[in-house]
Tab-separated table of C-alpha atoms in Angstrom:
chain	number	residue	atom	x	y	z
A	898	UNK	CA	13.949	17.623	69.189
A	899	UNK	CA	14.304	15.819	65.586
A	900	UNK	CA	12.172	17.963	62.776
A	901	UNK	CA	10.848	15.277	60.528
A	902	UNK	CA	10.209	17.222	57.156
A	903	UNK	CA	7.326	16.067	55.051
A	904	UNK	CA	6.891	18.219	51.119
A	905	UNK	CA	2.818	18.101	51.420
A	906	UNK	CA	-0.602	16.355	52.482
A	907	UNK	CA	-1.989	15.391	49.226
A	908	UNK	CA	-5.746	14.926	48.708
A	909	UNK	CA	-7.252	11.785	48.628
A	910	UNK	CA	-7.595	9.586	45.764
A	911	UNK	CA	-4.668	9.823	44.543
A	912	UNK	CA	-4.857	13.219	43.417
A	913	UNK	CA	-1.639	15.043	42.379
A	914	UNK	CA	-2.715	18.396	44.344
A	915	UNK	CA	-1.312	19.323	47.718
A	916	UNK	CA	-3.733	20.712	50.409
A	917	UNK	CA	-0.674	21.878	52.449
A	918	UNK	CA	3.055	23.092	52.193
A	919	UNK	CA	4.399	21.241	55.333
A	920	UNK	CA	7.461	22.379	55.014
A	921	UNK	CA	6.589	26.206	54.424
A	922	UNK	CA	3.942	25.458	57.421
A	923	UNK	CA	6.618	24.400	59.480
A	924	UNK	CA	8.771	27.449	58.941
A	925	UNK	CA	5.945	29.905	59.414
A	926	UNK	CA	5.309	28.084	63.042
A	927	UNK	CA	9.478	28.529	64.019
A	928	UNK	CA	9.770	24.037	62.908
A	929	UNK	CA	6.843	23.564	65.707
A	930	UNK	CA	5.411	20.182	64.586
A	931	UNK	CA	3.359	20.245	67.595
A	932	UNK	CA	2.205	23.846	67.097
A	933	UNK	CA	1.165	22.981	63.584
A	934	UNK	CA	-0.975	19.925	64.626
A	935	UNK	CA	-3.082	22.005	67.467
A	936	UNK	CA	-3.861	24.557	64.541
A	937	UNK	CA	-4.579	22.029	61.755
A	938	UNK	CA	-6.969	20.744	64.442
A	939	UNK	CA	-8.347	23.983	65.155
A	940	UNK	CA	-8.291	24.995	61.761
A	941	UNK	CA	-10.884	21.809	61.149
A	942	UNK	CA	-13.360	22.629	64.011
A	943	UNK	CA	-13.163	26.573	62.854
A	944	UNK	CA	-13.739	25.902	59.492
A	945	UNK	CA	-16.837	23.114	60.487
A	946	UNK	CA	-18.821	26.003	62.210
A	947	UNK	CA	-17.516	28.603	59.500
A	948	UNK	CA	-19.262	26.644	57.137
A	949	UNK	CA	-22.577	25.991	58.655
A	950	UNK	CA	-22.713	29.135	59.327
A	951	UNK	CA	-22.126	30.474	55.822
A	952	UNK	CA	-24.672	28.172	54.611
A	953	UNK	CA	-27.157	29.449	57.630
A	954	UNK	CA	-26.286	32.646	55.861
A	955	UNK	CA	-26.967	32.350	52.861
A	956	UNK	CA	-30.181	30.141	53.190
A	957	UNK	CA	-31.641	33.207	55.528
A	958	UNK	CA	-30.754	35.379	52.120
A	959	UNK	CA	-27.707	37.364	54.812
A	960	UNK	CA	-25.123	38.225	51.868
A	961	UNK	CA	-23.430	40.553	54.434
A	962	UNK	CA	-23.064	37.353	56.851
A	963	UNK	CA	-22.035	35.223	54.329
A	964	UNK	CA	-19.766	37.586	52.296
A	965	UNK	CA	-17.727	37.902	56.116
A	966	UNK	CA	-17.795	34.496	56.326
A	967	UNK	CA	-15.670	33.917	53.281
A	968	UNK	CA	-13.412	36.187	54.268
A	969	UNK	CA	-12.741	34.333	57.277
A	970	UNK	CA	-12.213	31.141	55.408
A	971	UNK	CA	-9.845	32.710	53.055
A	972	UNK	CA	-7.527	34.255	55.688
A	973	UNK	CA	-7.288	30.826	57.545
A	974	UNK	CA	-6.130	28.583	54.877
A	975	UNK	CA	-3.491	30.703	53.774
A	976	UNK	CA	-2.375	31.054	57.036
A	977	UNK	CA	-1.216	27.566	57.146
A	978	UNK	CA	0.248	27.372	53.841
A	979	UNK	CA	-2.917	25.537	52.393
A	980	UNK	CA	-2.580	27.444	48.783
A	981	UNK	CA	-5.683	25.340	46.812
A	982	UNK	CA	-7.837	25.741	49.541
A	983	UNK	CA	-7.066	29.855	49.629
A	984	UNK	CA	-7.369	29.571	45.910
A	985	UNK	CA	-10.942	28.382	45.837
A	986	UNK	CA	-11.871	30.479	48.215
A	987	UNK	CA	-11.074	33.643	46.647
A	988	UNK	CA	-12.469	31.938	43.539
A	989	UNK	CA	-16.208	31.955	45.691
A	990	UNK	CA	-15.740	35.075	47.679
């Protein structure tokens, strides 16, 4: 199988910041390319109910919840080599 290597995903707009180190991704995942796009996809549906529920949280006044929460979403980004998105979360929680 050919590894086609990619240097990031950059945000939209035009913006200079990359949301993920495909290559480091890659190598973290032994070159998988189909590994990494079944947990970028899961990563996306996780991180949809993470966030509702955080927001539940925090709107029923659970700091405890919530605080958990954004623990959760700070272990998962990093875990795919997705640096700004760890950054801001550690920036919140």
């Amino acid at each position: 199988m050919t590894s086609r290597r990619y240097d990031s995903i950059s945000a939209p707009n035009d913006t200079p910041t990359k949301l993920i180190d495909l290559n480091k991704a890659l190598s973290t995942l032994m070159e998988d390319a189909e590994l990494l796009r079944v947990a970028l996809q899961l990563f996306t549906e996780e991180m949809t109910v993470l966030l509702a529920q955080c927001e539940r949280a925090i709107q029923a006044g659970d700091l405890l919840k919530a605080a958990e929460i954004c623990h959760t979403l700070k272990g998962a980004p990093a875990n795919l080599s997705m640096q700004p998105l760890t950054d801001k979360a550690k920036e919140i929680g």
